[in-house]
Short mmCIF file of C-alpha atoms in Angstrom, two decimals:
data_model
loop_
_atom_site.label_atom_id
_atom_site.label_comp_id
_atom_site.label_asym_id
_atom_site.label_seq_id
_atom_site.Cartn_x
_atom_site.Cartn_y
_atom_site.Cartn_z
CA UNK V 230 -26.99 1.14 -12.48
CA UNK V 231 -24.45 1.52 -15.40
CA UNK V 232 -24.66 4.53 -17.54
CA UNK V 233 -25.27 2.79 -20.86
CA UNK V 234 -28.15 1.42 -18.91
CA UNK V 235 -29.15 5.12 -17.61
CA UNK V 236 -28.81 5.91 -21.52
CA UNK V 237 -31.00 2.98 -22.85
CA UNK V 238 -33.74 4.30 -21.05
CA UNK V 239 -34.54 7.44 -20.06
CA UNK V 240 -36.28 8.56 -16.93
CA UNK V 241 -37.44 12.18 -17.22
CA UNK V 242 -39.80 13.99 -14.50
CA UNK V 243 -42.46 16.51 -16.31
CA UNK V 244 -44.80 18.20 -14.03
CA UNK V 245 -46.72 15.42 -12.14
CA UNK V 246 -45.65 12.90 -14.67
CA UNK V 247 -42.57 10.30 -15.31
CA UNK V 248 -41.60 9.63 -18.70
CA UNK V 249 -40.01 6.45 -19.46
CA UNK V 250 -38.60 5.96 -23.16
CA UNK V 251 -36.73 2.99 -24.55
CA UNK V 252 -33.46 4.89 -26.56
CA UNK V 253 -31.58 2.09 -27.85
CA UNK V 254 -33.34 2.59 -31.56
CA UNK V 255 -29.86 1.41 -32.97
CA UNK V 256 -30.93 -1.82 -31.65
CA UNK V 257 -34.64 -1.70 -31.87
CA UNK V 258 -34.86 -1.04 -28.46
CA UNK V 259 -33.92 -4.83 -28.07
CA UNK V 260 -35.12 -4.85 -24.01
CA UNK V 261 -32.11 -5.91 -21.80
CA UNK V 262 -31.76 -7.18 -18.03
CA UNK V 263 -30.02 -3.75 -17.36
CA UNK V 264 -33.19 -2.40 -18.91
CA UNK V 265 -35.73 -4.36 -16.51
CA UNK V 266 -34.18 -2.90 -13.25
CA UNK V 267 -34.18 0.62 -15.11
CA UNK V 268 -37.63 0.56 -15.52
CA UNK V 269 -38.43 -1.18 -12.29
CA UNK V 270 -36.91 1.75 -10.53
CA UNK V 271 -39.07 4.46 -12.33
CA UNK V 272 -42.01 2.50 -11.73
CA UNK V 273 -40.88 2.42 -7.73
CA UNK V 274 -40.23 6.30 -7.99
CA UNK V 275 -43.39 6.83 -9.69
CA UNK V 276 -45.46 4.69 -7.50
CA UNK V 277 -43.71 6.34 -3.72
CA UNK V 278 -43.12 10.16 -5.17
CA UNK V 279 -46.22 12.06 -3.93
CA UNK V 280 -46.11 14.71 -6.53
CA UNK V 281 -46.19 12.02 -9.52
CA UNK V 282 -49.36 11.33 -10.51
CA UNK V 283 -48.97 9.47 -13.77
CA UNK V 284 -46.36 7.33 -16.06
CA UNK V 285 -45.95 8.02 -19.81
CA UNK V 286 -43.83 4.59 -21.41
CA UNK V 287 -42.64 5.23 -24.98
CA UNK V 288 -39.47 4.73 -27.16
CA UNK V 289 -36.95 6.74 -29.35
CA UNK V 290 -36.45 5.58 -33.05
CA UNK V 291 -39.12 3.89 -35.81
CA UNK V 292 -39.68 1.21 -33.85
CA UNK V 293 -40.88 0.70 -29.87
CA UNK V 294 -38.75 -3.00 -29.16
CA UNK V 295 -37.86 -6.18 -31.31
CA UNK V 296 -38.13 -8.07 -27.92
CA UNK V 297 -36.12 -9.37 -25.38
CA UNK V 298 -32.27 -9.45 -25.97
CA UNK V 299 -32.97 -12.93 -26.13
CA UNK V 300 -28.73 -14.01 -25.13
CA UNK V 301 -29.10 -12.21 -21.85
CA UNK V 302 -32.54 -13.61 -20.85
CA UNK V 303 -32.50 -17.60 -21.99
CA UNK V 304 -30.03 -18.15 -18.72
CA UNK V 305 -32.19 -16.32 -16.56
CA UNK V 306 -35.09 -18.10 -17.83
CA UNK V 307 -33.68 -21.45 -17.57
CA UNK V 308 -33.28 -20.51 -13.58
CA UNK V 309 -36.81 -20.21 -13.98
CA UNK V 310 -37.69 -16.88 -12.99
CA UNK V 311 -37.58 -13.10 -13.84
CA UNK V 312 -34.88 -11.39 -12.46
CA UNK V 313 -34.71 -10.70 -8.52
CA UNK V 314 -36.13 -7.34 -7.68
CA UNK V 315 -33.68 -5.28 -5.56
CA UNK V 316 -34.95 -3.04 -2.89
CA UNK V 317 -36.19 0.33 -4.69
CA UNK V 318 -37.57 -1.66 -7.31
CA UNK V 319 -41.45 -2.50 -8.35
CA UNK V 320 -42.25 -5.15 -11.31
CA UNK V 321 -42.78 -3.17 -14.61
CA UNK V 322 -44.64 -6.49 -15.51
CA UNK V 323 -46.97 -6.37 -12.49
CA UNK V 324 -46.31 -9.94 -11.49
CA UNK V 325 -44.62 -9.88 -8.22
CA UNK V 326 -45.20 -7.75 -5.19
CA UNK V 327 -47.49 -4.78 -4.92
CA UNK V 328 -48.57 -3.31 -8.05
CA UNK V 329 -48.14 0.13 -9.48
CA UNK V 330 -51.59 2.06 -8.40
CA UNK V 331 -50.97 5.05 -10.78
CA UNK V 332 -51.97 4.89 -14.07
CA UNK V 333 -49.38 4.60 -16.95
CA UNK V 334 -50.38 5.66 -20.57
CA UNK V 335 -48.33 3.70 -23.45
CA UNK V 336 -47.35 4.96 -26.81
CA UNK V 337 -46.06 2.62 -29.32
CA UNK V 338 -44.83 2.51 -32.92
CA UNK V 339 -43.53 -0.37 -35.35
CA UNK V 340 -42.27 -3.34 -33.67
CA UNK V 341 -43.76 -3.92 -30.72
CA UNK V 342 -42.80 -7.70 -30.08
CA UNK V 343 -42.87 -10.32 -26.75
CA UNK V 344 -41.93 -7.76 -23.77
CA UNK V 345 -43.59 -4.87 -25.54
CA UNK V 346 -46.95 -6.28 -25.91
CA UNK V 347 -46.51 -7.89 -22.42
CA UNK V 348 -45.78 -4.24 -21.37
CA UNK V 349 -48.38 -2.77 -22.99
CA UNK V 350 -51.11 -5.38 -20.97
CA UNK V 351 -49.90 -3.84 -18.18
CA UNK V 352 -50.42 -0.43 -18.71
CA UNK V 353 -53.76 1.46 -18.59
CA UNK V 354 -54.52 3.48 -21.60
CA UNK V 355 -52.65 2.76 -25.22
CA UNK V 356 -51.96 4.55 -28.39
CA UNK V 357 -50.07 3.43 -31.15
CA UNK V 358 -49.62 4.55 -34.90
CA UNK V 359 -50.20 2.77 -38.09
CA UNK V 360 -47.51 0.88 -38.49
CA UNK V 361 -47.57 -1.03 -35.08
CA UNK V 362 -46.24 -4.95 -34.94
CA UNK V 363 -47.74 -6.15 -31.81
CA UNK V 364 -46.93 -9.75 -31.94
CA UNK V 365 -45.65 -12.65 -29.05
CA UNK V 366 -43.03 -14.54 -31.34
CA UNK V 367 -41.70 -16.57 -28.19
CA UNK V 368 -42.85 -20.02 -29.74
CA UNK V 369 -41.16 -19.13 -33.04
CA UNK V 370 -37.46 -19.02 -30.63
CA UNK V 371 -38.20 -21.94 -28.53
CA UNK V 372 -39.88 -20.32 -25.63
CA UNK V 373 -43.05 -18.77 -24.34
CA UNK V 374 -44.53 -15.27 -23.03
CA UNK V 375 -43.83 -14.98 -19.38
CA UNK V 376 -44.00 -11.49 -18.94
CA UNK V 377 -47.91 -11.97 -18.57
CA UNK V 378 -49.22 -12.28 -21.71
CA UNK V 379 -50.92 -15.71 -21.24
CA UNK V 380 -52.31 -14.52 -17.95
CA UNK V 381 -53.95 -11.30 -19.67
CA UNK V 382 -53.98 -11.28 -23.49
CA UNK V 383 -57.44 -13.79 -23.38
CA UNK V 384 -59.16 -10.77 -20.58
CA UNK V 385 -58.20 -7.70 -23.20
CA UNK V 386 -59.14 -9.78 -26.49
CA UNK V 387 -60.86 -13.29 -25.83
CA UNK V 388 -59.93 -16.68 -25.38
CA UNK V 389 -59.47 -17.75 -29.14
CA UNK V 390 -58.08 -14.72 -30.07
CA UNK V 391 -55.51 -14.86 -27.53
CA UNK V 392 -54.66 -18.34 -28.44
CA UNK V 393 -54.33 -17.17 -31.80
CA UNK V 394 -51.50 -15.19 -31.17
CA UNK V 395 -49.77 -16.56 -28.43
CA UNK V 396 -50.02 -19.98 -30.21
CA UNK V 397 -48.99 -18.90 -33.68
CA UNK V 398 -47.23 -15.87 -33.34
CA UNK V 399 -49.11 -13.94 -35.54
CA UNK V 400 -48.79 -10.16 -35.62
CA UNK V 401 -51.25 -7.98 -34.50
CA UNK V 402 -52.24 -4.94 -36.33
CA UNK V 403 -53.12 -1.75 -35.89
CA UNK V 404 -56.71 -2.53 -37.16
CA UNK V 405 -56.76 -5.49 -36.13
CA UNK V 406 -55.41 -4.11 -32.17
CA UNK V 407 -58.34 -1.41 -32.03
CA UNK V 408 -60.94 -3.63 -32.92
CA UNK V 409 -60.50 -5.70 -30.32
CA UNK V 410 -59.72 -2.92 -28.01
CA UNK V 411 -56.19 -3.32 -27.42
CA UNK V 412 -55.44 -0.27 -28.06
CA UNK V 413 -57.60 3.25 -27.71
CA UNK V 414 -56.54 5.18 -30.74
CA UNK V 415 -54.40 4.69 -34.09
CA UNK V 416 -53.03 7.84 -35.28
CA UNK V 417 -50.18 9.04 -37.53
CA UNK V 418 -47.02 9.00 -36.32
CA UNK V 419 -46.92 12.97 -36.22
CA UNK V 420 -49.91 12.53 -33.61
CA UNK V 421 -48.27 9.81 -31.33
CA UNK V 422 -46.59 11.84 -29.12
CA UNK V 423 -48.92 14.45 -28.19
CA UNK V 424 -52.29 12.32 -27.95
CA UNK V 425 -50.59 10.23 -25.49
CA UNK V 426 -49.60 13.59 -23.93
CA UNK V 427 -53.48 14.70 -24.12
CA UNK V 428 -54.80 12.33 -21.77
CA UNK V 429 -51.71 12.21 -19.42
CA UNK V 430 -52.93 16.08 -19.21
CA UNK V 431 -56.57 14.83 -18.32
CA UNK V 432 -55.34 12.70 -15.84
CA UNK V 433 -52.99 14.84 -14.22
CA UNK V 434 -55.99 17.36 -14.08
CA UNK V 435 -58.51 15.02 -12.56
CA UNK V 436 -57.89 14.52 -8.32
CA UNK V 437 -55.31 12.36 -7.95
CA UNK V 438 -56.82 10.02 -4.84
CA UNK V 439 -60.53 9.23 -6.89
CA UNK V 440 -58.14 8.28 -10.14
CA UNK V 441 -56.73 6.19 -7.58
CA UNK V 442 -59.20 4.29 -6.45
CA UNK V 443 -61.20 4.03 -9.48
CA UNK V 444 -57.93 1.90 -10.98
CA UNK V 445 -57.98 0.32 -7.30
CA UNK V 446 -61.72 -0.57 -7.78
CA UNK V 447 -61.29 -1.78 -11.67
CA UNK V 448 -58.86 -3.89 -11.29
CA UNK V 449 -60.25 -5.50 -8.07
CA UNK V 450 -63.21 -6.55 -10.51
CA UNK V 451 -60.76 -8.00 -12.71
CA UNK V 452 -59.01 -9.71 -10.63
CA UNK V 453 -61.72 -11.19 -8.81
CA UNK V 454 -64.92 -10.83 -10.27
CA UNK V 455 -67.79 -8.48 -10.12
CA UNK V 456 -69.13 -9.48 -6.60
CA UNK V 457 -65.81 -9.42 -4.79
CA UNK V 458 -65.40 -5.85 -6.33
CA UNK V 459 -69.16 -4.87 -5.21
CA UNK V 460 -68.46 -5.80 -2.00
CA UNK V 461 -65.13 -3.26 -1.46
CA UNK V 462 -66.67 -0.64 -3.51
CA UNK V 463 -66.72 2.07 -1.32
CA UNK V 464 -63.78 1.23 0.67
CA UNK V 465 -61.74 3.89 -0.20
CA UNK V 466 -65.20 6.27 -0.43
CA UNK V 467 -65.06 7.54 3.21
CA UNK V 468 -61.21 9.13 3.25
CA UNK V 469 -61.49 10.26 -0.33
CA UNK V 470 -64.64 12.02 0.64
CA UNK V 471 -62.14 13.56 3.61
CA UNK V 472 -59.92 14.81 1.50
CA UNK V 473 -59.04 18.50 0.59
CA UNK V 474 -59.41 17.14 -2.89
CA UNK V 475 -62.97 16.22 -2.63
CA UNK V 476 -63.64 19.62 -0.69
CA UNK V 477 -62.37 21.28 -3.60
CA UNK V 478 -64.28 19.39 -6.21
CA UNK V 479 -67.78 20.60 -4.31
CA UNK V 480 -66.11 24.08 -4.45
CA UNK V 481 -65.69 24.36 -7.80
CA UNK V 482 -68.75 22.91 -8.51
CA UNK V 483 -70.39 25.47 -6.92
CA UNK V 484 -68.24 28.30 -8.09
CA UNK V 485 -68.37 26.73 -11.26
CA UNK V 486 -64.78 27.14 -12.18
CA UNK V 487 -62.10 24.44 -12.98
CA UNK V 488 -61.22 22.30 -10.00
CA UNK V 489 -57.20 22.84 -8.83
CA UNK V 490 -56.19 18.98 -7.30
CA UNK V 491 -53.40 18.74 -5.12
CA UNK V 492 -53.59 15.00 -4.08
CA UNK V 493 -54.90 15.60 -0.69
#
Protein backbone atom coordinates (compact mmCIF):
# COMPACT_ATOMS: atom_id res chain seq x y z
CA UNK A 1 0.00 0.00 0.00
CA UNK A 2 1.51 3.40 -1.14
CA UNK A 3 1.99 6.05 1.40
CA UNK A 4 -0.23 8.70 -0.19
CA UNK A 5 -2.72 5.94 0.14
CA UNK A 6 -1.64 5.31 3.99
CA UNK A 7 -2.14 9.27 4.13
CA UNK A 8 -5.64 9.44 2.44
CA UNK A 9 -6.92 7.44 5.06
CA UNK A 10 -6.01 7.02 8.29
CA UNK A 11 -6.13 3.91 10.40
CA UNK A 12 -5.68 4.75 14.10
CA UNK A 13 -6.16 2.06 17.06
CA UNK A 14 -7.91 3.79 20.34
CA UNK A 15 -8.55 1.50 23.13
CA UNK A 16 -10.83 -1.33 21.77
CA UNK A 17 -11.70 0.75 18.81
CA UNK A 18 -10.34 1.44 15.02
CA UNK A 19 -10.76 4.72 13.63
CA UNK A 20 -10.95 5.09 10.03
CA UNK A 21 -11.01 8.79 8.57
CA UNK A 22 -11.06 9.86 4.94
CA UNK A 23 -8.02 12.88 4.89
CA UNK A 24 -7.95 13.88 1.43
CA UNK A 25 -10.32 17.16 2.31
CA UNK A 26 -8.23 18.97 -0.49
CA UNK A 27 -10.14 16.78 -2.69
CA UNK A 28 -13.34 16.23 -0.88
CA UNK A 29 -12.28 13.09 0.13
CA UNK A 30 -12.95 12.08 -3.60
CA UNK A 31 -12.83 7.95 -2.64
CA UNK A 32 -10.04 6.25 -4.75
CA UNK A 33 -9.20 2.45 -5.66
CA UNK A 34 -6.07 2.94 -3.38
CA UNK A 35 -8.66 4.05 -0.88
CA UNK A 36 -10.99 0.80 -1.18
CA UNK A 37 -8.11 -1.67 -0.28
CA UNK A 38 -7.15 0.88 2.63
CA UNK A 39 -10.26 0.53 4.14
CA UNK A 40 -10.76 -3.10 3.30
CA UNK A 41 -7.71 -3.81 5.35
CA UNK A 42 -8.94 -1.95 8.56
CA UNK A 43 -12.12 -3.57 8.27
CA UNK A 44 -10.04 -7.17 8.07
CA UNK A 45 -7.92 -5.93 11.15
CA UNK A 46 -10.90 -4.85 12.92
CA UNK A 47 -12.95 -7.85 12.22
CA UNK A 48 -9.66 -10.71 13.24
CA UNK A 49 -7.96 -8.37 16.18
CA UNK A 50 -9.47 -9.79 19.41
CA UNK A 51 -9.00 -6.69 21.44
CA UNK A 52 -11.06 -4.46 18.80
CA UNK A 53 -14.36 -4.33 19.57
CA UNK A 54 -15.75 -1.56 17.42
CA UNK A 55 -15.07 0.70 14.10
CA UNK A 56 -15.50 4.51 14.14
CA UNK A 57 -15.58 5.73 9.97
CA UNK A 58 -15.31 9.52 9.62
CA UNK A 59 -13.43 12.16 7.49
CA UNK A 60 -11.04 15.21 7.86
CA UNK A 61 -12.16 18.58 6.23
CA UNK A 62 -15.96 20.28 5.71
CA UNK A 63 -17.02 17.71 3.81
CA UNK A 64 -17.11 13.55 4.33
CA UNK A 65 -16.64 12.51 0.15
CA UNK A 66 -17.84 14.04 -3.28
CA UNK A 67 -17.89 10.34 -4.47
CA UNK A 68 -15.98 8.06 -6.29
CA UNK A 69 -12.87 9.40 -8.22
CA UNK A 70 -14.99 8.64 -10.96
CA UNK A 71 -11.51 8.34 -13.78
CA UNK A 72 -10.14 5.54 -11.70
CA UNK A 73 -13.39 3.56 -11.23
CA UNK A 74 -15.38 3.77 -14.87
CA UNK A 75 -12.54 1.05 -16.18
CA UNK A 76 -13.00 -1.05 -13.34
CA UNK A 77 -16.62 -0.84 -13.69
CA UNK A 78 -16.74 -1.53 -17.27
CA UNK A 79 -14.86 -5.04 -16.22
CA UNK A 80 -17.88 -5.34 -14.36
CA UNK A 81 -16.95 -5.73 -10.91
CA UNK A 82 -15.50 -4.06 -7.73
CA UNK A 83 -12.06 -4.44 -7.35
CA UNK A 84 -10.49 -8.00 -6.42
CA UNK A 85 -10.06 -8.36 -2.71
CA UNK A 86 -6.47 -9.42 -1.83
CA UNK A 87 -5.85 -11.73 0.99
CA UNK A 88 -6.01 -9.53 4.36
CA UNK A 89 -8.79 -7.76 2.99
CA UNK A 90 -12.78 -7.78 3.94
CA UNK A 91 -15.43 -5.71 1.69
CA UNK A 92 -16.00 -2.24 3.34
CA UNK A 93 -19.26 -2.50 1.20
CA UNK A 94 -20.35 -5.84 2.69
CA UNK A 95 -21.00 -7.44 -0.66
CA UNK A 96 -18.59 -10.19 -1.05
CA UNK A 97 -17.32 -12.73 1.39
CA UNK A 98 -17.95 -12.81 5.10
CA UNK A 99 -19.16 -9.73 6.57
CA UNK A 100 -17.75 -7.52 9.26
CA UNK A 101 -19.59 -8.85 12.67
CA UNK A 102 -18.48 -5.80 14.77
CA UNK A 103 -20.35 -2.90 14.76
CA UNK A 104 -19.08 0.32 13.01
CA UNK A 105 -20.53 3.79 14.04
CA UNK A 106 -20.42 6.53 11.08
CA UNK A 107 -20.01 10.21 11.40
CA UNK A 108 -20.60 12.36 8.48
CA UNK A 109 -20.63 16.03 7.45
CA UNK A 110 -21.42 17.98 4.07
CA UNK A 111 -21.11 15.99 1.04
CA UNK A 112 -21.79 12.73 1.52
CA UNK A 113 -22.37 11.50 -2.19
CA UNK A 114 -22.59 7.73 -4.13
CA UNK A 115 -19.84 5.66 -2.01
CA UNK A 116 -20.56 7.63 1.13
CA UNK A 117 -24.14 6.97 1.42
CA UNK A 118 -23.45 3.38 0.14
CA UNK A 119 -20.98 3.34 3.12
CA UNK A 120 -23.06 4.65 5.46
CA UNK A 121 -25.93 1.59 4.64
CA UNK A 122 -23.43 -0.48 5.71
CA UNK A 123 -22.60 0.66 8.89
CA UNK A 124 -24.63 0.27 12.12
CA UNK A 125 -25.30 3.42 13.95
CA UNK A 126 -25.03 7.10 12.08
CA UNK A 127 -24.60 10.66 13.01
CA UNK A 128 -24.24 13.44 10.88
CA UNK A 129 -24.45 17.35 11.27
CA UNK A 130 -26.62 19.88 9.65
CA UNK A 131 -25.22 20.41 6.70
CA UNK A 132 -25.09 16.73 5.39
CA UNK A 133 -25.57 16.01 1.34
CA UNK A 134 -26.46 12.45 1.31
CA UNK A 135 -27.32 11.95 -2.25
CA UNK A 136 -26.62 8.82 -5.11
CA UNK A 137 -25.82 11.14 -8.23
CA UNK A 138 -24.63 7.97 -10.31
CA UNK A 139 -27.52 8.45 -12.96
CA UNK A 140 -26.63 12.15 -13.30
CA UNK A 141 -22.72 10.65 -14.69
CA UNK A 142 -23.98 7.85 -16.69
CA UNK A 143 -23.91 5.10 -14.20
CA UNK A 144 -25.61 3.54 -11.22
CA UNK A 145 -25.03 2.75 -7.34
CA UNK A 146 -23.26 -0.51 -7.04
CA UNK A 147 -21.80 -0.20 -3.84
CA UNK A 148 -25.27 -1.48 -2.41
CA UNK A 149 -27.42 1.16 -2.39
CA UNK A 150 -30.20 -0.39 -4.56
CA UNK A 151 -29.95 -3.56 -2.53
CA UNK A 152 -30.49 -1.55 0.88
CA UNK A 153 -31.61 2.08 0.53
CA UNK A 154 -35.61 0.70 -0.06
CA UNK A 155 -35.01 -1.66 3.68
CA UNK A 156 -33.64 1.71 5.67
CA UNK A 157 -36.27 4.19 3.94
CA UNK A 158 -39.04 2.43 1.73
CA UNK A 159 -39.55 1.45 -1.64
CA UNK A 160 -40.68 4.89 -3.18
CA UNK A 161 -38.47 6.73 -1.26
CA UNK A 162 -35.60 4.82 -2.32
CA UNK A 163 -36.59 5.11 -5.86
CA UNK A 164 -36.78 8.63 -5.32
CA UNK A 165 -33.32 9.06 -4.84
CA UNK A 166 -31.63 6.51 -6.58
CA UNK A 167 -33.81 7.40 -9.65
CA UNK A 168 -33.45 11.16 -9.52
CA UNK A 169 -30.57 11.87 -7.64
CA UNK A 170 -32.00 14.00 -5.29
CA UNK A 171 -30.15 14.98 -2.13
CA UNK A 172 -31.03 13.87 1.06
CA UNK A 173 -31.12 16.08 4.00
CA UNK A 174 -30.40 16.17 7.26
CA UNK A 175 -34.18 16.46 8.11
CA UNK A 176 -35.19 14.82 5.64
CA UNK A 177 -32.30 11.63 6.62
CA UNK A 178 -33.65 11.47 10.38
CA UNK A 179 -37.08 11.29 9.54
CA UNK A 180 -36.82 8.45 7.78
CA UNK A 181 -34.31 7.03 10.10
CA UNK A 182 -31.28 7.11 8.16
CA UNK A 183 -29.53 8.56 10.43
CA UNK A 184 -29.80 8.55 14.57
CA UNK A 185 -28.94 12.08 15.47
CA UNK A 186 -28.27 15.61 13.70
CA UNK A 187 -26.10 17.72 15.71
CA UNK A 188 -23.79 20.73 15.22
CA UNK A 189 -20.75 20.23 13.83
CA UNK A 190 -18.95 21.04 17.29
CA UNK A 191 -20.96 17.82 18.55
CA UNK A 192 -20.05 15.40 15.63
CA UNK A 193 -17.11 14.09 16.86
CA UNK A 194 -17.74 13.29 20.33
CA UNK A 195 -21.48 11.89 20.05
CA UNK A 196 -20.19 9.44 17.67
CA UNK A 197 -17.47 8.90 20.32
CA UNK A 198 -20.39 8.51 23.09
CA UNK A 199 -21.86 5.47 21.85
CA UNK A 200 -18.57 3.85 20.54
CA UNK A 201 -17.93 4.25 24.54
CA UNK A 202 -21.33 2.37 25.21
CA UNK A 203 -20.46 -0.21 23.02
CA UNK A 204 -17.07 -0.78 23.97
CA UNK A 205 -18.55 -1.00 27.60
CA UNK A 206 -21.27 -3.49 26.86
CA UNK A 207 -19.73 -7.50 26.56
CA UNK A 208 -18.31 -7.80 23.51
CA UNK A 209 -19.71 -11.59 22.46
CA UNK A 210 -23.82 -10.58 23.29
CA UNK A 211 -23.09 -7.20 21.01
CA UNK A 212 -22.03 -9.80 18.77
CA UNK A 213 -24.63 -11.81 18.36
CA UNK A 214 -27.33 -9.40 18.76
CA UNK A 215 -25.85 -7.76 15.22
CA UNK A 216 -25.50 -11.62 14.22
CA UNK A 217 -29.23 -12.15 15.13
CA UNK A 218 -30.49 -8.62 13.47
CA UNK A 219 -29.18 -8.94 10.53
CA UNK A 220 -30.13 -12.65 10.08
CA UNK A 221 -33.82 -11.18 10.29
CA UNK A 222 -32.96 -8.89 7.66
CA UNK A 223 -31.58 -10.88 5.55
CA UNK A 224 -34.01 -13.51 5.69
CA UNK A 225 -37.03 -12.71 7.35
CA UNK A 226 -38.46 -12.93 10.77
CA UNK A 227 -39.03 -16.79 10.86
CA UNK A 228 -35.63 -17.80 9.55
CA UNK A 229 -34.21 -15.47 12.35
CA UNK A 230 -36.71 -17.10 15.07
CA UNK A 231 -35.57 -20.22 14.24
CA UNK A 232 -31.49 -19.47 14.98
CA UNK A 233 -32.29 -17.28 17.80
CA UNK A 234 -30.56 -18.77 20.43
CA UNK A 235 -27.82 -20.24 18.52
CA UNK A 236 -25.19 -18.39 19.83
CA UNK A 237 -27.22 -18.37 23.51
CA UNK A 238 -25.53 -21.53 24.92
CA UNK A 239 -21.54 -20.41 24.54
CA UNK A 240 -22.32 -16.81 25.29
CA UNK A 241 -24.01 -18.01 28.41
CA UNK A 242 -20.36 -19.97 28.90
CA UNK A 243 -18.53 -17.23 28.75
CA UNK A 244 -16.48 -15.36 31.50
CA UNK A 245 -18.37 -12.42 30.12
CA UNK A 246 -21.74 -13.62 31.00
CA UNK A 247 -20.32 -14.86 34.49
CA UNK A 248 -19.37 -11.46 35.07
CA UNK A 249 -22.55 -9.78 34.03
CA UNK A 250 -24.51 -12.07 36.91
CA UNK A 251 -21.65 -10.81 39.18
CA UNK A 252 -22.13 -7.47 38.90
CA UNK A 253 -25.57 -7.76 38.98
CA UNK A 254 -25.44 -9.05 42.15
CA UNK A 255 -22.74 -6.87 43.53
CA UNK A 256 -24.43 -4.22 41.88
CA UNK A 257 -21.43 -2.50 40.48
CA UNK A 258 -20.49 -1.76 36.78
CA UNK A 259 -19.79 -4.89 34.79
CA UNK A 260 -15.76 -5.05 33.51
CA UNK A 261 -16.09 -7.14 29.80
CA UNK A 262 -13.16 -8.68 28.51
CA UNK A 263 -14.61 -10.54 25.41
CA UNK A 264 -14.50 -13.91 26.89
Amino acid sequence: MSATAAEALQIERHGHCLTMRFNRPEKMNAFSPEMYHRLAQAYYLLEHDGELRCGLLCAAGPNFTSGLELDKWAPIFAAGHMPTLNEGELDPFGLTGPRLSKPIVMAAQGYCYTVGMELMLNTDLRVVTEDIKLAQIEVKRGIYPCGGATIRLQEEIGWANAQRYLMTGDTITAAEAYRMGLVQAVVDAEQLMPTAEAWLQKIVAAAPLGVQASLRSSRHARLHGERAATETLFDDMISVMQSEDAKEGVASFMERRAARFVGR
